[in-house]
Every structure is written in C-alpha cells, then in structure tokens.
Amino acid sequence: MRIHSLLLLSLCASFLVSCESSGFLGRGTRITSVRTTAYTHGEADHIVYGAKTAVGTQLKYGNVRSAAADWSVYPVGTIFQIEGLPYVYQVDDYGSALVGTNTIDLYKPDKATMKAWGVRNVNIRVLKWGSFSKSLSIMKERQGYEHIRRMVSRIETST
C-alpha cells in the first residue's frame, strides 16, 4: 500500500512540474489595466456568424470562455484569466473594431449579460500565449477584409 501511495504522489508531482514548466499553472504574464468590452452572438454585426468563432468552433461560456482580440497582440489560442474571476478565457475570435486598440472582447451568452459587463479595465494573467503562426494560417485566406490585412501585416513585420 505504501508503494502505491508513493507512486501516486510521484506521478502527481511529475504532472504538476510539467504543467509549471509549460507555464500553464505558473504565475503567467501579468498585464495591468487591460480594456475589456463584451459581445454576444445576437448583436447585429455578429449575427451572420451565429454562435461560431473565427476559428470555427462554438462560442464558449463555461469554465473556459471565448474571447476576441487583435491577433497581432493576443494570438489565437492565448489563454488568460482576469484577476479576481474564476474563469479562464481563450482567444478564439477576432473583431474588426479590436484591431489596434489593445482591447479584449469577452463573449457573453446574451445582450443583458453583455450590457452588464460594459467596459472595464482589468488586470489579466496570460497563462499560455497562443500562436502567431496559427493566427496567420487562419487569416491568410481572409485578407479581403482591411482589419485582417492589418493584423497580418503587424504579425509579419514583428516576427
């Protein structure tokens, strides 16, 4: 029995060390005073996309929640937490009004919840940075839109 307990403890410690080294459970990068707004799939400018993200997945509103951002600042797949809130957000969407603003748009399931959030400056911890190369691969085919060309250009000139 003692050997099983030691083995289990060893496995748990190994898991935590691997999560820590990946930055997922670590302190992460703290960014102060990030402007946040909220959006919902029922808004007029999002209704054509339904409840889908720019990545093509369903918008999420659970323990992990969807967020939209300028992918040249917060690349697709970036995972962050707002200090003081228990949820984790994942950047899986973008919006034309976000490019160049350093604003993160948080998905809310309805207009009342969206309006209740309003505009807030919050502190965030980036738990895991997303991928600029994945952002580029998703946006390459969509450069008919000015906001996407701007994000692509900003990524290409910074890498």
Coordinates of N, CA, C and O in Angstrom, one line a residue:
M1 N 0.8 -1.2 0.0 CA 0.0 0.0 0.0 C 0.9 1.3 0.0 O 0.6 2.2 -0.7
R2 N 1.9 1.2 0.8 CA 2.8 2.4 0.9 C 3.5 2.7 -0.5 O 3.7 3.8 -0.9
I3 N 3.9 1.6 -1.2 CA 4.5 1.8 -2.5 C 3.5 2.5 -3.5 O 3.9 3.3 -4.3
H4 N 2.2 2.0 -3.4 CA 1.2 2.6 -4.3 C 1.0 4.1 -4.0 O 0.9 4.9 -4.9
S5 N 1.0 4.5 -2.7 CA 0.9 5.9 -2.3 C 2.1 6.7 -2.8 O 1.9 7.8 -3.3
L6 N 3.3 6.1 -2.7 CA 4.5 6.8 -3.1 C 4.5 7.0 -4.6 O 4.8 8.1 -5.2
L7 N 4.0 6.0 -5.3 CA 3.9 6.0 -6.8 C 2.9 7.1 -7.2 O 3.2 7.9 -8.1
L8 N 1.8 7.1 -6.6 CA 0.8 8.1 -6.9 C 1.3 9.5 -6.6 O 1.1 10.4 -7.4
L9 N 1.9 9.7 -5.5 CA 2.4 11.0 -5.1 C 3.5 11.4 -6.1 O 3.5 12.6 -6.6
S10 N 4.3 10.5 -6.6 CA 5.4 10.8 -7.5 C 4.8 11.2 -8.9 O 5.2 12.2 -9.5
L11 N 3.7 10.5 -9.3 CA 3.1 10.8 -10.6 C 2.4 12.2 -10.5 O 2.5 13.0 -11.5
C12 N 1.8 12.5 -9.4 CA 1.1 13.8 -9.3 C 2.2 14.9 -9.3 O 2.0 16.0 -9.9
A13 N 3.3 14.7 -8.6 CA 4.4 15.7 -8.6 C 4.9 15.9 -10.0 O 5.2 17.1 -10.4
S14 N 5.1 14.9 -10.7 CA 5.6 15.0 -12.1 C 4.7 15.8 -13.0 O 5.1 16.6 -13.8
F15 N 3.4 15.5 -12.8 CA 2.4 16.2 -13.6 C 2.4 17.7 -13.3 O 2.4 18.6 -14.2
L16 N 2.5 18.1 -12.0 CA 2.5 19.5 -11.6 C 3.8 20.2 -12.1 O 3.7 21.3 -12.5
V17 N 4.9 19.5 -12.0 CA 6.1 20.1 -12.5 C 6.0 20.3 -14.0 O 6.4 21.4 -14.5
S18 N 5.4 19.4 -14.8 CA 5.3 19.6 -16.2 C 4.4 20.7 -16.5 O 4.6 21.5 -17.5
C19 N 3.3 20.9 -15.8 CA 2.4 22.0 -16.0 C 3.0 23.3 -15.7 O 2.9 24.3 -16.4
E20 N 3.8 23.3 -14.6 CA 4.5 24.5 -14.2 C 5.5 24.9 -15.2 O 5.6 26.1 -15.6
S21 N 6.3 24.0 -15.8 CA 7.3 24.3 -16.8 C 6.7 24.8 -18.1 O 7.3 25.5 -18.8
S22 N 5.4 24.3 -18.4 CA 4.8 24.8 -19.6 C 4.2 26.2 -19.4 O 3.7 26.8 -20.3
G23 N 4.1 26.7 -18.1 CA 3.6 28.0 -17.9 C 2.1 28.0 -17.6 O 1.5 29.0 -17.3
F24 N 1.5 26.8 -17.7 CA 0.0 26.7 -17.6 C -0.4 27.0 -16.1 O -1.4 27.7 -15.9
L25 N 0.3 26.4 -15.2 CA -0.1 26.5 -13.8 C 0.7 27.6 -13.1 O 0.5 28.0 -12.0
G26 N 1.7 28.1 -13.8 CA 2.6 29.1 -13.2 C 1.8 30.5 -13.1 O 0.7 30.6 -13.4
R27 N 2.6 31.4 -12.6 CA 2.0 32.8 -12.4 C 1.6 33.4 -13.7 O 0.8 34.2 -13.7
G28 N 2.3 33.1 -14.8 CA 2.0 33.7 -16.0 C 2.5 35.1 -16.2 O 3.1 35.6 -15.3
T29 N 2.1 35.7 -17.3 CA 2.5 37.1 -17.5 C 1.3 38.0 -17.1 O 0.2 37.9 -17.5
R30 N 1.6 38.9 -16.1 CA 0.6 39.8 -15.6 C 0.6 41.1 -16.5 O 1.6 41.7 -16.7
I31 N -0.6 41.4 -17.0 CA -0.8 42.6 -17.7 C -1.8 43.5 -17.0 O -2.9 43.0 -16.8
T32 N -1.5 44.7 -16.7 CA -2.4 45.6 -15.9 C -3.2 46.5 -16.8 O -2.8 46.8 -17.9
S33 N -4.4 46.8 -16.3 CA -5.3 47.8 -16.9 C -5.6 47.5 -18.4 O -5.4 48.3 -19.3
V34 N -6.0 46.3 -18.6 CA -6.4 45.9 -20.0 C -7.9 46.3 -20.2 O -8.7 45.9 -19.4
R35 N -8.1 47.0 -21.3 CA -9.5 47.4 -21.6 C -10.3 46.2 -22.1 O -9.8 45.5 -23.0
T36 N -11.4 45.9 -21.5 CA -12.3 44.8 -21.9 C -13.7 45.4 -22.2 O -14.2 46.3 -21.6
T37 N -14.3 44.8 -23.2 CA -15.6 45.0 -23.6 C -16.3 43.6 -23.7 O -15.7 42.6 -23.4
A38 N -17.5 43.6 -24.1 CA -18.3 42.3 -24.2 C -19.0 42.3 -25.5 O -19.4 43.3 -26.0
Y39 N -19.2 41.1 -26.0 CA -20.0 40.9 -27.2 C -20.9 39.6 -27.1 O -20.6 38.8 -26.2
T40 N -21.9 39.5 -27.9 CA -22.7 38.3 -27.9 C -23.0 38.0 -29.4 O -22.9 38.8 -30.3
H41 N -23.4 36.7 -29.6 CA -23.7 36.3 -31.0 C -25.0 36.9 -31.5 O -25.2 36.8 -32.7
G42 N -25.8 37.5 -30.7 CA -27.0 38.1 -31.1 C -26.9 39.6 -31.6 O -27.9 40.1 -32.1
E43 N -25.7 40.1 -31.5 CA -25.5 41.5 -32.0 C -25.6 41.6 -33.5 O -25.2 40.6 -34.2
A44 N -26.0 42.7 -34.0 CA -26.2 42.8 -35.5 C -25.0 42.5 -36.3 O -25.0 41.9 -37.3
D45 N -23.8 43.0 -35.8 CA -22.6 42.7 -36.5 C -22.0 41.3 -36.4 O -21.0 41.0 -37.0
H46 N -22.6 40.5 -35.5 CA -22.1 39.2 -35.3 C -23.1 38.1 -35.7 O -22.8 36.9 -35.9
I47 N -24.3 38.6 -36.0 CA -25.4 37.6 -36.3 C -25.2 36.7 -37.5 O -25.6 35.6 -37.5
V48 N -24.5 37.3 -38.5 CA -24.2 36.4 -39.7 C -23.3 35.3 -39.4 O -23.3 34.3 -40.1
Y49 N -22.5 35.3 -38.3 CA -21.6 34.3 -37.9 C -22.3 33.3 -37.0 O -21.7 32.2 -36.7
G50 N -23.4 33.6 -36.4 CA -24.1 32.8 -35.4 C -23.2 32.7 -34.2 O -22.5 33.6 -33.8
A51 N -23.3 31.5 -33.5 CA -22.5 31.3 -32.3 C -21.2 30.6 -32.6 O -20.7 29.8 -31.8
K52 N -20.6 31.0 -33.7 CA -19.3 30.4 -34.1 C -18.2 31.4 -33.9 O -18.4 32.6 -34.1
T53 N -17.0 31.0 -33.6 CA -15.8 31.8 -33.5 C -15.1 31.9 -34.8 O -15.4 31.2 -35.8
A54 N -14.1 32.8 -34.9 CA -13.3 32.9 -36.1 C -12.5 31.6 -36.4 O -12.2 31.3 -37.6
V55 N -12.3 30.8 -35.4 CA -11.6 29.5 -35.6 C -12.6 28.5 -36.1 O -12.2 27.5 -36.7
G56 N -13.9 28.7 -36.0 CA -14.9 27.8 -36.5 C -15.5 26.9 -35.4 O -16.3 26.0 -35.7
T57 N -15.2 27.2 -34.2 CA -15.8 26.4 -33.1 C -16.9 27.1 -32.5 O -17.1 28.3 -32.8
Q58 N -17.7 26.5 -31.6 CA -18.8 27.1 -30.9 C -18.2 28.1 -29.9 O -17.2 27.9 -29.2
L59 N -18.9 29.3 -29.8 CA -18.5 30.2 -28.7 C -18.7 29.5 -27.4 O -19.7 28.8 -27.2
K60 N -17.8 29.8 -26.4 CA -17.8 29.1 -25.1 C -18.2 30.0 -24.0 O -17.7 31.2 -24.0
Y61 N -19.0 29.5 -23.1 CA -19.3 30.3 -21.9 C -19.5 29.4 -20.7 O -20.7 29.1 -20.3
G62 N -18.5 28.8 -20.2 CA -18.5 27.9 -19.1 C -17.3 28.2 -18.3 O -16.9 29.4 -18.1
N63 N -16.6 27.2 -17.8 CA -15.3 27.4 -17.1 C -14.3 28.0 -18.0 O -13.4 28.8 -17.5
V64 N -14.3 27.6 -19.3 CA -13.4 28.2 -20.3 C -14.4 29.0 -21.2 O -15.4 28.5 -21.6
R65 N -14.0 30.3 -21.4 CA -14.9 31.2 -22.1 C -14.1 31.8 -23.3 O -12.9 32.0 -23.3
S66 N -14.9 32.1 -24.4 CA -14.4 32.7 -25.6 C -14.0 34.1 -25.4 O -14.7 34.8 -24.7
A67 N -13.0 34.6 -26.1 CA -12.6 36.0 -26.1 C -12.2 36.3 -27.5 O -11.6 35.5 -28.2
A68 N -12.4 37.6 -27.9 CA -12.0 38.1 -29.2 C -10.9 39.1 -28.9 O -11.0 39.9 -27.9
A69 N -9.9 39.2 -29.8 CA -8.8 40.1 -29.6 C -8.2 40.4 -31.0 O -8.4 39.7 -32.0
D70 N -7.3 41.4 -31.0 CA -6.4 41.6 -32.1 C -5.4 40.6 -32.1 O -4.5 40.5 -31.1
W71 N -5.4 39.7 -33.1 CA -4.5 38.5 -33.0 C -3.0 38.9 -33.2 O -2.1 38.1 -33.0
S72 N -2.7 40.1 -33.6 CA -1.3 40.6 -33.6 C -0.8 41.0 -32.3 O 0.4 41.2 -32.1
V73 N -1.7 41.1 -31.3 CA -1.4 41.4 -29.9 C -1.5 40.1 -29.0 O -0.6 39.7 -28.3
Y74 N -2.7 39.5 -29.1 CA -3.0 38.3 -28.4 C -3.4 37.2 -29.4 O -4.5 37.1 -29.9
P75 N -2.4 36.4 -29.8 CA -2.6 35.5 -30.9 C -3.6 34.4 -30.5 O -3.9 34.2 -29.4
V76 N -4.2 33.8 -31.6 CA -5.2 32.7 -31.4 C -4.6 31.7 -30.5 O -3.4 31.3 -30.5
G77 N -5.5 31.2 -29.5 CA -5.0 30.2 -28.6 C -4.5 30.8 -27.3 O -4.2 30.0 -26.3
T78 N -4.3 32.1 -27.2 CA -3.9 32.7 -25.9 C -4.9 32.4 -24.8 O -6.1 32.5 -25.0
I79 N -4.4 31.9 -23.7 CA -5.3 31.6 -22.5 C -4.9 32.5 -21.4 O -3.8 32.7 -21.0
F80 N -6.0 33.2 -20.8 CA -5.7 34.1 -19.8 C -6.8 34.1 -18.7 O -7.9 33.5 -19.0
Q81 N -6.6 34.7 -17.6 CA -7.5 34.8 -16.5 C -7.6 36.2 -16.1 O -6.6 36.9 -16.0
I82 N -8.8 36.7 -15.8 CA -9.0 38.0 -15.3 C -8.8 37.9 -13.8 O -9.5 37.0 -13.1
E83 N -7.9 38.7 -13.2 CA -7.7 38.6 -11.7 C -9.0 38.9 -11.0 O -9.8 39.8 -11.3
G84 N -9.3 38.0 -10.0 CA -10.5 38.1 -9.2 C -11.7 37.3 -9.8 O -12.7 37.2 -9.1
L85 N -11.5 36.7 -11.0 CA -12.6 35.9 -11.5 C -12.1 34.5 -11.7 O -11.0 34.2 -12.0
P86 N -13.0 33.5 -11.5 CA -12.6 32.1 -11.6 C -12.5 31.5 -13.0 O -12.0 30.4 -13.1
Y87 N -12.9 32.2 -14.0 CA -12.9 31.7 -15.3 C -11.6 31.8 -16.1 O -10.8 32.7 -15.8
V88 N -11.4 30.9 -17.0 CA -10.3 31.0 -17.9 C -10.9 31.4 -19.3 O -11.9 30.9 -19.7
Y89 N -10.2 32.3 -20.0 CA -10.6 32.8 -21.3 C -9.6 32.3 -22.3 O -8.4 32.3 -22.1
Q90 N -10.2 32.0 -23.5 CA -9.3 31.6 -24.6 C -9.6 32.4 -25.8 O -10.8 32.6 -26.2
V91 N -8.6 33.0 -26.4 CA -8.7 33.9 -27.6 C -9.0 32.9 -28.8 O -8.1 32.2 -29.2
D92 N -10.2 32.9 -29.3 CA -10.6 32.1 -30.4 C -11.4 32.9 -31.4 O -12.0 32.3 -32.3
D93 N -11.4 34.2 -31.3 CA -12.2 35.1 -32.1 C -11.5 36.4 -32.3 O -10.5 36.7 -31.6
Y94 N -11.9 37.1 -33.3 CA -11.4 38.5 -33.5 C -12.5 39.4 -34.0 O -13.6 38.9 -34.3
G95 N -12.3 40.7 -34.0 CA -13.3 41.6 -34.4 C -12.7 42.8 -35.1 O -11.6 43.3 -34.6
S96 N -13.3 43.4 -36.1 CA -12.8 44.5 -36.8 C -12.5 45.7 -35.9 O -11.6 46.4 -36.1
A97 N -13.4 45.9 -34.9 CA -13.2 47.1 -34.0 C -12.1 46.9 -33.0 O -11.8 47.9 -32.3
L98 N -11.5 45.7 -32.9 CA -10.5 45.5 -31.9 C -9.1 45.8 -32.4 O -8.2 46.0 -31.6
V99 N -8.9 45.8 -33.7 CA -7.5 45.9 -34.3 C -6.9 47.2 -33.9 O -7.5 48.3 -34.2
G100 N -5.7 47.2 -33.3 CA -5.0 48.4 -32.9 C -5.5 49.0 -31.6 O -5.0 50.1 -31.3
T101 N -6.4 48.4 -30.9 CA -7.0 49.0 -29.7 C -6.5 48.4 -28.4 O -6.7 49.0 -27.3
N102 N -5.8 47.3 -28.4 CA -5.4 46.6 -27.2 C -6.6 46.2 -26.3 O -6.4 46.2 -25.1
T103 N -7.7 46.1 -26.9 CA -9.0 45.7 -26.2 C -9.2 44.3 -26.4 O -9.1 43.7 -27.5
I104 N -9.7 43.6 -25.3 CA -10.2 42.2 -25.4 C -11.7 42.2 -25.3 O -12.2 42.9 -24.3
D105 N -12.4 41.6 -26.1 CA -13.8 41.5 -26.1 C -14.2 40.1 -25.6 O -13.8 39.1 -26.1
L106 N -15.0 40.1 -24.5 CA -15.3 38.9 -23.8 C -16.7 38.4 -24.3 O -17.7 39.2 -24.3
Y107 N -16.8 37.1 -24.6 CA -18.1 36.6 -25.1 C -19.1 36.4 -23.9 O -18.7 36.0 -22.8
K108 N -20.3 36.9 -24.1 CA -21.4 36.7 -23.2 C -22.6 36.1 -23.9 O -22.8 36.3 -25.1
P109 N -23.3 35.3 -23.2 CA -24.4 34.5 -23.9 C -25.6 35.3 -24.3 O -26.4 34.8 -25.2
D110 N -25.8 36.5 -23.8 CA -27.0 37.3 -24.2 C -26.7 38.8 -24.0 O -25.7 39.2 -23.4
K111 N -27.6 39.6 -24.5 CA -27.4 41.0 -24.5 C -27.4 41.6 -23.1 O -26.6 42.6 -22.8
A112 N -28.2 41.1 -22.2 CA -28.3 41.6 -20.8 C -26.9 41.4 -20.1 O -26.4 42.3 -19.5
T113 N -26.4 40.2 -20.3 CA -25.1 39.9 -19.6 C -24.0 40.8 -20.3 O -23.1 41.3 -19.6
M114 N -24.1 41.0 -21.6 CA -23.1 41.8 -22.3 C -23.2 43.2 -21.8 O -22.1 43.8 -21.5
K115 N -24.4 43.8 -21.7 CA -24.5 45.2 -21.2 C -24.1 45.3 -19.8 O -23.5 46.3 -19.4
A116 N -24.3 44.3 -19.0 CA -23.9 44.4 -17.6 C -22.4 44.4 -17.4 O -21.9 45.1 -16.5
W117 N -21.7 43.8 -18.3 CA -20.2 43.9 -18.3 C -19.8 45.3 -18.6 O -18.9 45.8 -18.0
G118 N -20.3 45.8 -19.7 CA -20.0 47.2 -20.1 C -18.5 47.3 -20.6 O -18.1 46.4 -21.3
V119 N -17.8 48.3 -20.2 CA -16.4 48.5 -20.4 C -15.7 48.5 -19.1 O -16.0 49.2 -18.2
R120 N -14.7 47.6 -19.0 CA -13.9 47.6 -17.7 C -12.4 47.4 -18.0 O -12.0 46.7 -18.9
N121 N -11.6 48.1 -17.2 CA -10.2 47.9 -17.2 C -9.9 46.9 -16.2 O -10.3 47.1 -15.0
V122 N -9.2 45.8 -16.5 CA -8.9 44.7 -15.6 C -7.5 44.3 -15.7 O -6.8 44.7 -16.7
N123 N -7.0 43.6 -14.7 CA -5.7 43.0 -14.8 C -5.9 41.6 -15.2 O -6.8 40.9 -14.7
I124 N -5.0 41.1 -16.1 CA -5.1 39.7 -16.5 C -3.8 39.0 -16.3 O -2.7 39.7 -16.2
R125 N -3.8 37.7 -16.3 CA -2.6 36.9 -16.3 C -2.7 36.0 -17.5 O -3.7 35.2 -17.7
V126 N -1.8 36.1 -18.4 CA -1.7 35.3 -19.6 C -1.1 34.0 -19.1 O 0.1 33.9 -18.7
L127 N -1.9 32.9 -19.1 CA -1.4 31.6 -18.6 C -0.6 30.9 -19.7 O 0.3 30.1 -19.4
K128 N -1.0 31.1 -20.9 CA -0.3 30.5 -22.1 C -0.5 31.4 -23.3 O -1.7 31.8 -23.6
W129 N 0.6 31.7 -24.0 CA 0.5 32.5 -25.2 C 0.1 31.7 -26.3 O 0.5 30.5 -26.4
G130 N -0.7 32.2 -27.2 CA -1.2 31.5 -28.4 C -0.1 31.5 -29.5 O 1.1 31.8 -29.2
S131 N -0.5 31.3 -30.7 CA 0.5 31.1 -31.8 C 0.2 32.1 -32.9 O -0.8 32.2 -33.5
F132 N 1.3 32.9 -33.2 CA 1.2 33.9 -34.3 C 1.1 33.1 -35.6 O 0.4 33.5 -36.5
S133 N 1.9 32.0 -35.7 CA 1.8 31.3 -37.0 C 0.5 30.7 -37.2 O 0.0 30.7 -38.4
K134 N -0.2 30.2 -36.2 CA -1.6 29.7 -36.4 C -2.5 30.8 -36.7 O -3.4 30.7 -37.6
S135 N -2.3 32.0 -36.1 CA -3.1 33.1 -36.4 C -3.0 33.5 -37.9 O -4.0 33.7 -38.6
L136 N -1.8 33.5 -38.4 CA -1.5 33.8 -39.8 C -2.1 32.8 -40.7 O -2.8 33.2 -41.7
S137 N -2.0 31.5 -40.4 CA -2.6 30.5 -41.2 C -4.1 30.6 -41.4 O -4.7 30.3 -42.4
I138 N -4.8 31.0 -40.3 CA -6.2 31.2 -40.3 C -6.6 32.4 -41.1 O -7.5 32.4 -41.9
M139 N -5.8 33.5 -41.0 CA -6.2 34.7 -41.6 C -5.7 34.9 -43.1 O -6.3 35.7 -43.8
K140 N -4.8 34.1 -43.5 CA -4.2 34.2 -44.9 C -5.3 34.2 -45.9 O -5.2 35.0 -46.9
E141 N -6.3 33.4 -45.8 CA -7.3 33.2 -46.8 C -8.4 34.3 -46.7 O -9.3 34.4 -47.5
R142 N -8.3 35.1 -45.6 CA -9.4 36.1 -45.3 C -8.9 37.6 -45.5 O -9.5 38.5 -45.0
Q143 N -7.9 37.8 -46.3 CA -7.3 39.1 -46.4 C -8.1 40.1 -47.3 O -7.7 41.2 -47.6
G144 N -9.3 39.7 -47.7 CA -10.2 40.6 -48.4 C -10.7 41.7 -47.4 O -11.3 42.7 -47.9
Y145 N -10.5 41.5 -46.2 CA -11.0 42.5 -45.2 C -9.8 43.3 -44.6 O -8.8 42.8 -44.3
E146 N -10.0 44.6 -44.5 CA -9.0 45.5 -44.1 C -8.4 45.2 -42.7 O -7.2 45.2 -42.5
H147 N -9.3 44.9 -41.8 CA -8.9 44.6 -40.4 C -8.0 43.4 -40.4 O -7.0 43.3 -39.6
I148 N -8.3 42.4 -41.2 CA -7.4 41.2 -41.2 C -6.1 41.5 -41.9 O -5.0 41.1 -41.4
R149 N -6.1 42.3 -43.0 CA -4.8 42.7 -43.6 C -3.9 43.4 -42.6 O -2.7 43.2 -42.5
R150 N -4.5 44.3 -41.7 CA -3.8 45.0 -40.7 C -3.2 44.0 -39.7 O -2.0 44.2 -39.3
M151 N -3.9 43.0 -39.2 CA -3.4 42.1 -38.3 C -2.2 41.3 -38.9 O -1.2 41.1 -38.3
V152 N -2.5 40.8 -40.1 CA -1.4 40.0 -40.8 C -0.2 40.8 -41.0 O 0.9 40.4 -40.7
S153 N -0.3 42.1 -41.4 CA 0.8 43.0 -41.6 C 1.6 43.2 -40.3 O 2.8 43.1 -40.3
R154 N 0.9 43.4 -39.2 CA 1.5 43.6 -37.9 C 2.3 42.4 -37.5 O 3.4 42.5 -36.9
I155 N 1.7 41.2 -37.7 CA 2.4 40.0 -37.3 C 3.6 39.8 -38.1 O 4.7 39.5 -37.6
E156 N 3.5 39.9 -39.4 CA 4.6 39.7 -40.4 C 5.8 40.7 -40.1 O 6.9 40.3 -40.2
T157 N 5.5 41.9 -39.7 CA 6.6 42.9 -39.5 C 7.2 42.7 -38.1 O 8.3 43.1 -37.9
S158 N 6.5 42.0 -37.2 CA 7.1 41.9 -35.9 C 7.8 40.5 -35.7 O 8.5 40.4 -34.7
T159 N 7.6 39.6 -36.6 CA 8.3 38.3 -36.5 C 9.5 38.2 -37.4 O 9.7 38.9 -38.3

